[in-house]
Amino acid sequence: MTAVATAPDSVAGSAPERPEGAWATLVRGLRLSPELRDGLAGTIALAVLATAGRIVVPVLVQQTIDTGIRGRTGPDIGRIGLMVGVGAVAVALTALCASAMNVRLYRISETALAALRTRAFRHIHDLSMLHQQAERRGALVSRVTSDVDQISQFVQFGGIILLVSFCQLVLATAVMLWYSWPLTIVVYLAFAPLILAMRLVQKRLSVAYTASRERVGYLLGSVAESVVGAPVIRAHGIQDRTAERIDTAIESYRSAQAKALRLSVTAFSGGEIAAGLANAGVVVLGVLLGLGGGLTVGQLTAFLFLVALFVQPVQISTEMLNEGQNAIAGWRRILAILDTRPDVADPDIAVPGSGHDLPPGPIGVTFRGVRFAYPTGPDVLSDIDLEIPPRTRVAIVGETGSGKTTLAKLLTRLMDPSGGEVLLSGQPLRRIRFASLRSRVVMVPQDGFLFDATVAGNVRFGSPGAADEEIELAFTELGLADWLESLPAGVHTPVGERGESLSVGERQLVAIARAYLADPDLLVLDEATSAVDPATEVRLQRALDSLTRGRTTVAIAHRLSTAEAADEVIVVDAGRIAQRGPHAELVTQEGSPYAGLHASWVSQTR
Amino acid sequence: MIRNDVLWRGLRILRHSVREEPRIFAASALGSTLFGLATIGAAYVVGGIIAHVVVPAFDSGKTSAGALALAVLALLAVSLLKIVGIIGRRIGAGNMQFRLQATYRRRVTRKYLQLPLAWHQRHPTGSLLSNANSDVEAAWFPIAPFPFAVGVVIMVFVAAAAMFATDWVLALVGLLVFPALFVINYAYSRRMSPRMTRAQQLRAELSTLAHESFDGALVVKTMGREEAETDRFRAKAAELRDALVGAGRVRGVFDPLMEALPNTGTLIVLFVGAIRVKSGVLSVQDLVSVAFLFTVLAFPLRAIGWVLGELPRSVVGWDRLQTVLTATGSMTTGSKTLSGTGPAALELRDVSFAYAGADPVLEDVGLELPPGRTVALVGPTGSGKSTLTTLVSRLVDPDTGQVLLDGVDATELAVDEVTGAVALVPQTTFVFDDSIRGNVTLGGEYGDEAVWSALALAQAEKFVRALPEGLDTLVGERGTSLSGGQRQRIALARALVRRPRLLVLDDATSSVDPSVEAAILRGLRGADLAATVLVVAYRRATIALADEVVYIESGRIQARGSHAELLASTAGYAHLVTAYEDAERERQRELAAELDDELDDQLDDEEVSA
C-alpha cells in the first residue's frame, strides 16, 4: 500500500451538519430494538397503576384534611383512620407496582441493548478494512460500550421517570377536565409556548449533544494512543506532549458537555415559567368563574392542587432531558455505524442468491485490467493483468510503496478494485461467498496480530476444534518444534495482549502456524517472516515449500530468498507489473528492476 | 466495620468532591436552596391567595382587579425565584460533575504516562480505556443530583424547624422518616455494592474484548472469524446484561421505597395529628400546615434518594480509579546529569531480566560499547535482543545488574537524561495520528531543515515530498495510510532528528526493500552521526556496518568479535548469517541433481535408442 489513503468517506454521521431530529432517531432506534417493545403492554399497565397511586395518595391526603379533620364536629378519628389505612394500602400498592415495572424495564432494556451492542459490534467487523480504519479504534470501542451505556442510563433512569410522568400528565389532565374544562384549557395554553420553544431548540440541542458524544470517541482515541504507544512515548520522553494532547481531548469533551447543558437548562427553565403562568391563569379565571357561580372554593382549591400534580412531571421530565439528549446522541452514533453499508460485502448479502462457492481443488488467480485507488487518491495499481496457475508458488517483490500489499488485499478481497476484476479459479471474486473464500484463501498479514490467549488458542483461531496434538504437529511440520519446546508452557504459553509477551519474530511464527493449520488452498503471505532470523526463515520456507506443494502460494517479500525459491517472480514497480518470470531468468536481465533489487540483496546478505 | 460501609465511603467521596470544587459547589447548593425555599414559599403563596383573594371574592360575590393582579404577580415572582434557583443548581451541578470528570481523566491518564512499561504490560488497553471513561463517569455520577440533595437537606431543616415550632410531637413522628431512609439505604447499599462491582468489572472486560477484536480486525477478516468473534462478544455482553439486570432488580425496588417514605410520613402525621387535635393540644390549622409541609417535601426528598442510590456505583468507580492512581512502580530517577557531548559510552553489567511470571529472558549479560563504536547484536528469534534494546533505552530496568551511560547508572540519572541521549528505533513502529512533521519531531523544537535531513537520511524524503501536503500530511491512526516500510522510515527519521548520542536500532529496516535498506545503511555510514550505535541485525550488510559483532543466544552473550572471527569460532552465528547462502547452495545442488537426473535419463534414452 502506498501514498496517503485519505480517509474514505468517514463513517457516516461522524460530521453531522444537520443531524436528524431527536424524534426520528428515537423512532429508528426503537425500531432497531424490537426487544424494547417486549411486554410493553404489561409495563404500561404497571406504570398506570403506579401513577394512579401517586395521584390517589395526595388526593386522599387532601380529602382527609378537608372532610376528616376540618369536619364540622372536629376530627373524626374513625373516618381518618379508615382513610389513612386506605392511603397506606395505596402507598404499598404503588410501591409494589413501581418495583415490578422497574424490574421489567431493567430486564427488557438491558436485553435489548445487549442485542444492539452485539449487532453494532458485528457490523463493525462487516465493514471493509478502509471503513474500519477511518475511525480510531478507541472511538469504535466507544460505540459498543459507552454510547450504549448512555442509552441504558436514560432508558432505566430517565425512561422510567418519563413513562410515569407521562401517565401522571394524562391522569392529571383527566381529573382536571372532570373538575373544570375551561381551567384545563388555561393550563394547556400556558404550556403551549413551551412546546413550541422545545421544537425550536431541538435541532440545536441535537447538534450540541452529538458533538459531545463525538468528543468522547476522540477522547478514547487519544487515551488509547497513549496506552498502545507507551513504549515509543517513553523511548522519546514525550510524556508531556502526549499529556497535552490528551488534555486537549478531555477539555474539548468537557466544554462540549457544558455547552450542551447550558443550552438545555436555559431552554427548559421555561417549564417553570409555564407553571407560574398556569397557576396565575387558573386563579384569575377560577375567581371569575366562581363569581359567575360555576365553581366553588373547594373546587378551585382542588384544581390548584391538581395543577401542581400536572406541573411536577413536566419539571421532572426536563430534569431528565440532559440524559435523554445524551442517549439520543449515543443512539445516533450507533445508528450511523449500522447505516454504513459495508462496501465490500458478502455477495449473498449484497445481492441475495448471487453467491457461489469456490470450486474444489487448487486455486488459480486471474487479475483482469485491475486498477486501484484510495478514495480521492491517485492510482496505486494500474493495468494489472496477471494469471497465476493453480499450484504455483509466486513471489511478489518491489520497492516499498510500490503496491505489493495492495495487490494482496485485492486478492483476498479486503478491498475491491476500482476498475477491472479479480477471479479465483475462473469465478469473479465478488461473487464468492465469504464463508467459502475465507476458508479456502488465507492471508498472513504484515503484523501477525495475536489475541491475548495462549499459543494454542491463537493457532486454533483459524481452525476451531483443532486438538493440542494437531497444533503441536503443525509446529513440528513447520520445523519449529525446538522453538515451541523453548516456551515455558509449550502451546499453553500465554502470549499477552497483542502477543507482546513474545518477540515480534515469534509472533510471526505463531501467525504462520495459524494460517498453516487452517489448510487453505491459496495462501497469501505478506511479509510474513520479516522479523524472523534467517536460519529459522530458511527452515520455515523449506517446510512451507514441501508442505504447500499442491496449493497456490503468493508471497510478498523484501527478503529475496523467498523469490529465489519461487516458481515465478512478479516485480511490481510504481503500481504496475514491471517484470515477471522465474528468478533465474529475471536476474540475468541486466539493468532490470529485479536485477537491481537482487544485486542489493546479495550485497547485503553475502 | 461501619467505617467501611459503602454509605460512609460514598459520603466521603462526596465530601472530596466538595473539596475539589468548593466554589462551584457552593453556587449550585445556593441555587438549590433558593429553589427549595421558593418551593415552600410557593405553597404559602397559593395558600395566601386562596385565603385572602379567592375566599373573600366567593363570599362577597365580587373581586377587584388589583387583588387579582397582586395574586398573579406573587405567583410569577415565586416562579422567577424558582427559575433562578434551577439555573444556578443545574448549571452548577453539571459543571461540577464535568469538571470533576475532566480532572480525574487528566489524573488517570497522567498516571498512565508515568507508570513504567512493566505496569502497562500487565493491564490491557481496553481496561485502561474503561478506567478513563466509565469508571470516571461512575465515580462522579451522584454529583448531578448532589447539590439538589444538599439544598433539600437545608429545606428539610427549615421545614423541621417550622414543624417543631408548631408541634414537637408531630415533628418527631414525621421526622422518623429520616432514620427509615438511612436504614433502607443501608440494606440497599449492602446488596447493591457487590453487584455494581461486578458490573463495572464486566464493563471493563467488554471494553477490553471490543478493543482487542477491532485491533485484530484484519486477522478476524482474513480468517473469516466475524461470527466467532461476535459470539465471544455476545457472551460477554450477556454477562454484563445479567449483572446489570441483577443490579436493576435491587435498584428497581429501592427507588419506589424511597418514594413511598414521605407519603407514609404524611399519613402517619395525619393520623397522629388527628388524635392530638381531638385531645385539644393541636389546632386544625397547625396540623394542616405540617401535613402540607410534608407533601411539599415529597418530591425534593427523592433527590436524596437519587444521590444515595448512585453511591454504590460511585464507590466502585472510585475504587477502580484509586487502584490506578495509587499504583506505584514509577521508575526511580536520580539527579545526575550526563555532561558529555558526542558519542556516549554504554555498559551493561551482569544484567538479568525476566518478564513477570516468566523465565528469564536475559541472564548475566555484560557488554561494553566505547564511545563511537558501532556494535551489531545478532541472535536467533526470541533470544532476547529486543529486550536488551529496551533495557539500554531504559524502557525497563534490569532485575539485577546495571546499565551505565557514560559510566553513570541509568537509574541515578535525572528525568529526561536517558531519553535525551538515547534514541531507540523499535522493531514495531508506532505512528501517531498526526502529521508527518509531528511524527518526526514529536513536539520537539526542530526546524524544517533538520526534519528534511533526517527524512533524507532515513530514505523517506522522496515519498514524503510526493505526499499531497508534504510534511503536513496527516497519517491517520497508527499510520494506517502508510505502508509498513514507510512507517519504519518515519520512525527512523524520528530517532535521527534528535541527534542521539546512542542510537539503538532494533531490526529497524525489516519492512524496507533491499535497495532502500542499502541506501539507508550507506547514509548512516557516511553521515557524521557522532553516535554510538547498537544495531540488531540479521543481514550481512548491516553487520558489515559494525565495528564488532555480539552474538546472543537464549539470553546469554555467547561470543563477540569481528564478523570473520565469529564466523570461524561460533557455529550458531555462522549458521544464522550464512543461512541464505546455504539455502541457495542447497537449491543449486538440487537443481544440478535434477539436471543430472534428467541428463542421465536422456543419456539412458540415447543409450536405449542407440
Coordinates of N, CA and C in Angstrom, one line a residue, chain B residues 286-455:
Chain B
D286 N -52.8 24.2 62.4 CA -51.4 23.7 62.5 C -51.1 22.4 61.9
L287 N -52.1 21.5 62.1 CA -52.0 20.1 61.5 C -51.9 20.2 60.0
V288 N -52.8 21.1 59.5 CA -52.9 21.2 58.0 C -51.5 21.7 57.5
S289 N -50.9 22.7 58.2 CA -49.7 23.3 57.6 C -48.5 22.2 57.8
V290 N -48.5 21.4 58.8 CA -47.5 20.4 58.9 C -47.7 19.4 57.8
A291 N -48.9 18.9 57.6 CA -49.2 17.9 56.6 C -48.8 18.5 55.2
F292 N -49.1 19.8 55.1 CA -48.8 20.4 53.8 C -47.2 20.5 53.6
L293 N -46.5 20.8 54.6 CA -45.0 20.8 54.5 C -44.5 19.5 54.0
F294 N -45.2 18.4 54.5 CA -44.7 17.1 54.1 C -45.0 16.8 52.7
T295 N -46.2 17.2 52.2 CA -46.4 17.0 50.8 C -45.5 17.8 49.9
V296 N -45.1 19.0 50.3 CA -44.2 19.8 49.6 C -42.8 19.1 49.5
L297 N -42.4 18.5 50.6 CA -41.1 17.9 50.7 C -41.0 16.6 49.9
A298 N -42.2 16.0 49.6 CA -42.1 14.7 49.0 C -41.2 14.6 47.7
F299 N -41.4 15.5 46.8 CA -40.6 15.4 45.6 C -39.2 15.7 45.8
P300 N -38.8 16.8 46.4 CA -37.4 17.0 46.6 C -36.7 15.9 47.4
L301 N -37.4 15.3 48.3 CA -36.7 14.2 49.1 C -36.2 13.1 48.2
R302 N -36.8 13.0 47.0 CA -36.3 11.9 46.1 C -34.9 12.2 45.6
A303 N -34.6 13.5 45.6 CA -33.2 13.9 45.2 C -32.2 13.2 46.1
I304 N -32.5 13.1 47.4 CA -31.6 12.5 48.3 C -31.5 11.0 47.9
G305 N -32.7 10.4 47.6 CA -32.7 9.0 47.1 C -31.8 8.8 45.9
W306 N -31.9 9.8 44.9 CA -31.1 9.6 43.7 C -29.6 9.6 44.1
V307 N -29.2 10.5 45.0 CA -27.8 10.5 45.4 C -27.4 9.2 46.1
L308 N -28.2 8.8 47.1 CA -27.9 7.6 47.8 C -27.9 6.4 46.9
G309 N -28.8 6.4 45.9 CA -28.9 5.2 45.0 C -27.7 5.1 44.2
E310 N -27.0 6.2 43.8 CA -25.8 6.1 43.0 C -24.5 5.9 43.7
L311 N -24.6 6.0 45.1 CA -23.4 5.8 45.8 C -22.6 4.5 45.6
P312 N -23.3 3.4 45.6 CA -22.6 2.1 45.5 C -21.8 2.1 44.1
R313 N -22.4 2.6 43.1 CA -21.7 2.6 41.8 C -20.5 3.6 41.9
S314 N -20.8 4.7 42.5 CA -19.7 5.7 42.7 C -18.5 5.2 43.4
V315 N -18.8 4.4 44.5 CA -17.7 3.8 45.3 C -16.9 2.8 44.5
V316 N -17.6 2.1 43.7 CA -16.9 1.1 42.8 C -16.0 1.8 41.8
G317 N -16.6 2.8 41.1 CA -15.8 3.6 40.2 C -14.6 4.2 40.8
W318 N -14.8 4.8 42.0 CA -13.7 5.4 42.7 C -12.6 4.4 43.1
D319 N -13.0 3.3 43.6 CA -12.0 2.3 43.9 C -11.2 1.9 42.7
R320 N -11.9 1.7 41.6 CA -11.1 1.3 40.4 C -10.2 2.4 40.0
L321 N -10.6 3.6 40.1 CA -9.7 4.7 39.8 C -8.5 4.8 40.8
Q322 N -8.8 4.5 42.1 CA -7.7 4.5 43.0 C -6.7 3.5 42.8
T323 N -7.1 2.3 42.3 CA -6.0 1.3 42.0 C -5.1 1.8 40.9
V324 N -5.5 2.7 40.0 CA -4.6 3.3 39.1 C -3.8 4.4 39.7
L325 N -4.6 5.3 40.4 CA -3.9 6.5 40.9 C -2.9 6.2 42.0
T326 N -3.1 5.1 42.7 CA -2.1 4.7 43.8 C -1.1 3.7 43.4
A327 N -1.2 3.3 42.1 CA -0.3 2.3 41.6 C 1.2 2.8 41.8
T328 N 2.0 2.0 42.2 CA 3.4 2.5 42.4 C 4.3 1.8 41.3
G329 N 5.5 2.1 41.4 CA 6.4 1.5 40.5 C 6.8 2.4 39.4
S330 N 6.7 3.7 39.6 CA 7.2 4.6 38.6 C 8.7 4.4 38.7
M331 N 9.4 4.7 37.6 CA 10.9 4.4 37.6 C 11.6 5.4 38.5
T332 N 12.5 4.9 39.3 CA 13.3 5.8 40.1 C 14.2 6.6 39.3
T333 N 14.3 7.9 39.5 CA 15.3 8.7 38.8 C 16.2 9.4 39.9
G334 N 17.4 9.7 39.5 CA 18.3 10.4 40.4 C 18.4 11.8 40.0
S335 N 19.5 12.4 40.3 CA 19.7 13.8 40.0 C 20.9 14.0 39.1
K336 N 21.6 12.9 38.8 CA 22.9 13.1 38.0 C 22.5 13.5 36.5
T337 N 23.4 14.2 35.9 CA 23.2 14.5 34.5 C 24.4 14.0 33.7
L338 N 24.2 13.9 32.4 CA 25.3 13.5 31.6 C 26.0 14.7 31.1
S339 N 27.3 14.8 31.3 CA 28.0 16.1 30.9 C 28.5 15.9 29.5
G340 N 28.7 14.7 29.0 CA 29.4 14.5 27.8 C 28.7 15.0 26.6
T341 N 29.4 15.3 25.5 CA 28.8 15.5 24.2 C 29.4 14.5 23.3
G342 N 28.9 14.3 22.1 CA 29.4 13.3 21.2 C 29.0 12.0 21.6
P343 N 29.5 10.9 21.0 CA 29.1 9.6 21.3 C 29.1 9.2 22.7
A344 N 28.1 8.4 23.2 CA 28.1 8.1 24.6 C 28.7 6.7 24.8
A345 N 29.2 6.4 26.0 CA 29.7 5.1 26.3 C 28.6 4.3 27.0
L346 N 28.4 3.1 26.6 CA 27.4 2.2 27.2 C 28.0 1.0 27.8
E347 N 27.5 0.7 29.0 CA 28.0 -0.6 29.6 C 26.8 -1.3 30.3
L348 N 26.8 -2.6 30.1 CA 25.8 -3.4 30.8 C 26.6 -4.3 31.7
R349 N 26.2 -4.3 33.0 CA 27.0 -5.1 34.0 C 26.1 -6.2 34.6
D350 N 26.4 -7.4 34.3 CA 25.7 -8.5 34.9 C 24.2 -8.4 34.9
V351 N 23.7 -8.0 33.7 CA 22.3 -7.7 33.6 C 21.4 -8.9 33.5
S352 N 20.4 -9.1 34.3 CA 19.4 -10.2 34.1 C 18.0 -9.6 34.1
F353 N 17.2 -10.2 33.3 CA 15.8 -9.7 33.2 C 14.8 -10.8 32.9
A354 N 13.7 -10.7 33.6 CA 12.6 -11.7 33.3 C 11.3 -10.9 33.3
Y355 N 10.4 -11.2 32.3 CA 9.1 -10.6 32.4 C 8.3 -11.3 33.5
A356 N 7.3 -10.5 34.0 CA 6.6 -11.0 35.2 C 6.1 -12.4 34.9
G357 N 6.4 -13.3 35.9 CA 5.9 -14.7 35.8 C 6.5 -15.6 34.7
A358 N 7.5 -15.1 34.1 CA 8.1 -15.9 33.0 C 9.6 -16.3 33.3
D359 N 10.1 -17.1 32.5 CA 11.5 -17.5 32.6 C 12.4 -16.3 32.3
P360 N 13.6 -16.2 32.8 CA 14.5 -15.1 32.5 C 14.7 -15.0 30.9
V361 N 14.7 -13.8 30.5 CA 15.0 -13.5 29.0 C 16.5 -13.2 28.8
L362 N 17.0 -12.5 29.8 CA 18.5 -12.2 29.7 C 19.1 -12.7 31.0
E363 N 20.3 -13.3 30.9 CA 21.0 -13.7 32.1 C 22.4 -13.3 32.1
D364 N 22.8 -12.6 33.2 CA 24.2 -12.2 33.4 C 24.8 -11.6 32.1
V365 N 24.2 -10.6 31.5 CA 24.7 -10.0 30.3 C 25.7 -8.9 30.7
G366 N 26.9 -9.0 30.2 CA 27.9 -8.0 30.3 C 28.3 -7.5 28.9
L367 N 28.3 -6.2 28.8 CA 28.5 -5.7 27.4 C 29.1 -4.3 27.5
E368 N 30.1 -3.9 26.7 CA 30.7 -2.6 26.8 C 30.8 -2.0 25.4
L369 N 30.3 -0.8 25.3 CA 30.4 -0.1 24.0 C 31.1 1.2 24.2
P370 N 32.4 1.2 23.8 CA 33.1 2.5 23.9 C 32.5 3.6 23.0
P371 N 32.7 4.8 23.3 CA 32.0 5.9 22.6 C 32.4 5.8 21.1
G372 N 31.4 5.9 20.2 CA 31.6 6.0 18.8 C 31.6 4.6 18.2
R373 N 31.6 3.6 19.0 CA 31.6 2.2 18.4 C 30.3 1.8 17.8
T374 N 30.3 1.1 16.8 CA 29.0 0.5 16.2 C 29.1 -1.0 16.5
V375 N 28.1 -1.5 17.2 CA 28.1 -2.9 17.5 C 26.8 -3.5 17.0
A376 N 27.0 -4.7 16.3 CA 25.8 -5.4 15.8 C 25.4 -6.5 16.8
L377 N 24.2 -6.6 17.1 CA 23.7 -7.6 18.0 C 22.9 -8.6 17.2
V378 N 23.5 -9.9 17.2 CA 22.9 -10.9 16.3 C 22.5 -12.1 17.2
G379 N 21.4 -12.7 16.8 CA 20.9 -13.8 17.5 C 19.6 -14.4 17.0
P380 N 19.3 -15.6 17.3 CA 18.1 -16.2 16.7 C 16.8 -15.5 17.3
T381 N 15.7 -15.8 16.6 CA 14.4 -15.2 17.0 C 14.1 -15.6 18.5
G382 N 13.8 -14.7 19.3 CA 13.4 -15.0 20.7 C 14.6 -15.1 21.6
S383 N 15.8 -14.6 21.2 CA 17.0 -14.8 22.0 C 17.2 -13.7 23.1
G384 N 16.3 -12.6 23.0 CA 16.5 -11.6 24.0 C 17.0 -10.3 23.4
K385 N 17.2 -10.2 22.1 CA 17.8 -9.0 21.5 C 16.9 -7.7 21.8
S386 N 15.6 -7.9 21.5 CA 14.7 -6.7 21.7 C 14.7 -6.3 23.1
T387 N 14.6 -7.3 24.0 CA 14.6 -6.9 25.4 C 15.8 -6.1 25.8
L388 N 17.0 -6.5 25.3 CA 18.2 -5.8 25.6 C 18.1 -4.4 25.1
T389 N 17.5 -4.2 23.9 CA 17.4 -2.8 23.5 C 16.5 -2.0 24.4
T390 N 15.4 -2.6 25.0 CA 14.6 -1.8 25.8 C 15.3 -1.5 27.2
L391 N 16.2 -2.4 27.6 CA 16.9 -2.1 28.8 C 17.9 -0.9 28.6
V392 N 18.5 -0.9 27.4 CA 19.5 0.1 27.1 C 18.9 1.5 27.0
S393 N 17.7 1.5 26.5 CA 17.0 2.8 26.3 C 16.1 3.1 27.5
R394 N 16.3 2.3 28.6 CA 15.6 2.4 29.8 C 14.1 2.5 29.7
L395 N 13.5 1.6 28.9 CA 12.1 1.4 28.9 C 11.7 0.5 30.1
V396 N 12.7 -0.4 30.4 CA 12.5 -1.2 31.6 C 13.9 -1.2 32.3
D397 N 13.8 -1.5 33.6 CA 15.1 -1.7 34.4 C 15.4 -3.1 34.6
P398 N 16.7 -3.5 34.6 CA 17.0 -4.9 34.8 C 16.6 -5.3 36.2
D399 N 16.4 -6.7 36.3 CA 16.0 -7.2 37.7 C 17.3 -7.1 38.6
T400 N 18.4 -7.5 38.0 CA 19.7 -7.4 38.7 C 20.7 -6.8 37.7
G401 N 21.7 -6.3 38.2 CA 22.8 -5.7 37.4 C 22.5 -4.2 37.0
Q402 N 23.3 -3.6 36.2 CA 23.3 -2.2 36.0 C 23.4 -1.9 34.5
V403 N 22.8 -0.9 34.1 CA 23.0 -0.3 32.8 C 23.7 1.1 33.0
L404 N 24.8 1.3 32.4 CA 25.5 2.5 32.7 C 25.7 3.3 31.4
L405 N 25.4 4.6 31.4 CA 25.7 5.5 30.3 C 26.8 6.5 30.7
D406 N 27.8 6.6 30.0 CA 29.0 7.4 30.3 C 29.4 7.0 31.8
G407 N 29.3 5.8 32.1 CA 29.7 5.3 33.4 C 28.8 5.6 34.6
V408 N 27.6 6.2 34.3 CA 26.7 6.5 35.3 C 25.5 5.5 35.3
D409 N 25.1 5.0 36.4 CA 24.0 4.1 36.4 C 22.7 4.8 35.9
A410 N 22.1 4.2 35.0 CA 20.9 4.9 34.4 C 19.8 5.2 35.4
T411 N 19.7 4.4 36.5 CA 18.7 4.7 37.5 C 19.1 6.0 38.3
E412 N 20.3 6.4 38.2 CA 20.7 7.6 39.0 C 20.7 8.9 38.2
L413 N 20.3 8.7 36.9 CA 20.2 9.9 36.1 C 18.9 10.6 36.3
A414 N 19.0 11.9 36.1 CA 17.8 12.7 36.2 C 16.8 12.4 35.1
V415 N 15.5 12.8 35.3 CA 14.5 12.6 34.3 C 14.9 13.2 33.0
D416 N 14.6 12.6 31.9 CA 14.9 13.0 30.6 C 16.3 12.9 30.2
E417 N 17.2 12.6 31.1 CA 18.6 12.4 30.7 C 18.8 11.3 29.7
V418 N 18.2 10.2 30.0 CA 18.3 9.0 29.1 C 17.7 9.2 27.8
T419 N 16.4 9.7 27.8 CA 15.8 10.0 26.5 C 16.5 11.0 25.7
G420 N 17.1 12.0 26.4 CA 17.9 13.0 25.7 C 19.1 12.4 25.0
A421 N 19.6 11.4 25.5 CA 20.9 10.9 25.0 C 20.7 9.7 24.0
V422 N 19.7 8.9 24.3 CA 19.5 7.6 23.6 C 18.2 7.7 22.8
A423 N 18.3 7.2 21.5 CA 17.1 7.1 20.7 C 17.0 5.7 20.2
L424 N 15.8 5.1 20.5 CA 15.6 3.7 20.1 C 14.6 3.7 18.9
V425 N 15.0 2.9 17.9 CA 14.0 2.7 16.8 C 13.5 1.2 17.0
P426 N 12.3 1.1 17.5 CA 11.9 -0.3 17.8 C 11.5 -1.1 16.6
Q427 N 11.3 -2.3 16.8 CA 11.0 -3.3 15.7 C 9.6 -3.0 15.1
T428 N 8.7 -2.8 16.0 CA 7.3 -2.5 15.5 C 7.2 -1.0 15.6
T429 N 6.9 -0.4 14.5 CA 6.8 1.1 14.6 C 5.5 1.5 15.0
F430 N 5.4 2.6 15.8 CA 4.2 3.1 16.2 C 4.1 4.6 15.6
V431 N 3.1 4.8 14.9 CA 2.9 6.1 14.3 C 1.7 6.8 14.9
F432 N 1.9 8.1 15.3 CA 0.8 8.8 15.9 C -0.2 9.4 14.9
D433 N -1.4 9.6 15.3 CA -2.4 10.2 14.5 C -2.1 11.7 14.4
D434 N -1.2 12.0 13.5 CA -0.6 13.4 13.5 C 0.0 13.5 12.1
S435 N 0.6 14.7 11.8 CA 1.2 14.9 10.5 C 2.6 14.2 10.5
I436 N 3.2 14.2 9.3 CA 4.5 13.6 9.2 C 5.4 14.4 10.1
R437 N 5.3 15.7 10.0 CA 6.2 16.6 10.8 C 6.0 16.2 12.3
G438 N 4.8 16.2 12.8 CA 4.5 15.9 14.2 C 5.1 14.5 14.6
N439 N 5.0 13.6 13.6 CA 5.6 12.2 13.9 C 7.1 12.2 14.0
V440 N 7.7 13.1 13.3 CA 9.2 13.1 13.3 C 9.6 14.0 14.5
T441 N 9.1 15.1 14.7 CA 9.6 16.0 15.8 C 9.0 15.6 17.1
L442 N 7.8 15.0 17.1 CA 7.1 14.6 18.4 C 7.1 15.8 19.3
G443 N 6.8 17.0 18.7 CA 6.6 18.1 19.5 C 7.9 18.8 19.9
G444 N 9.1 18.3 19.5 CA 10.4 18.9 19.8 C 10.6 20.1 18.9
E445 N 11.6 20.9 19.3 CA 11.9 22.1 18.5 C 12.9 21.8 17.4
Y446 N 12.4 21.3 16.3 CA 13.3 21.0 15.2 C 12.8 21.8 14.0
G447 N 13.7 22.5 13.3 CA 13.3 23.2 12.1 C 13.0 22.3 10.9
D448 N 12.4 22.8 9.9 CA 12.1 22.0 8.7 C 13.3 21.4 8.1
E449 N 14.4 22.2 8.2 CA 15.7 21.7 7.6 C 16.1 20.4 8.3
A450 N 16.1 20.5 9.6 CA 16.5 19.3 10.4 C 15.6 18.1 10.1
V451 N 14.3 18.4 10.0 CA 13.3 17.3 9.7 C 13.6 16.7 8.3
W452 N 13.8 17.6 7.3 CA 14.1 17.0 6.0 C 15.4 16.3 5.9
S453 N 16.4 16.7 6.6 CA 17.7 16.0 6.5 C 17.6 14.7 7.3
A454 N 16.8 14.6 8.3 CA 16.5 13.3 9.0 C 15.8 12.4 8.1
L455 N 14.8 12.9 7.4 CA 14.0 12.1 6.5 C 14.9 11.6 5.3

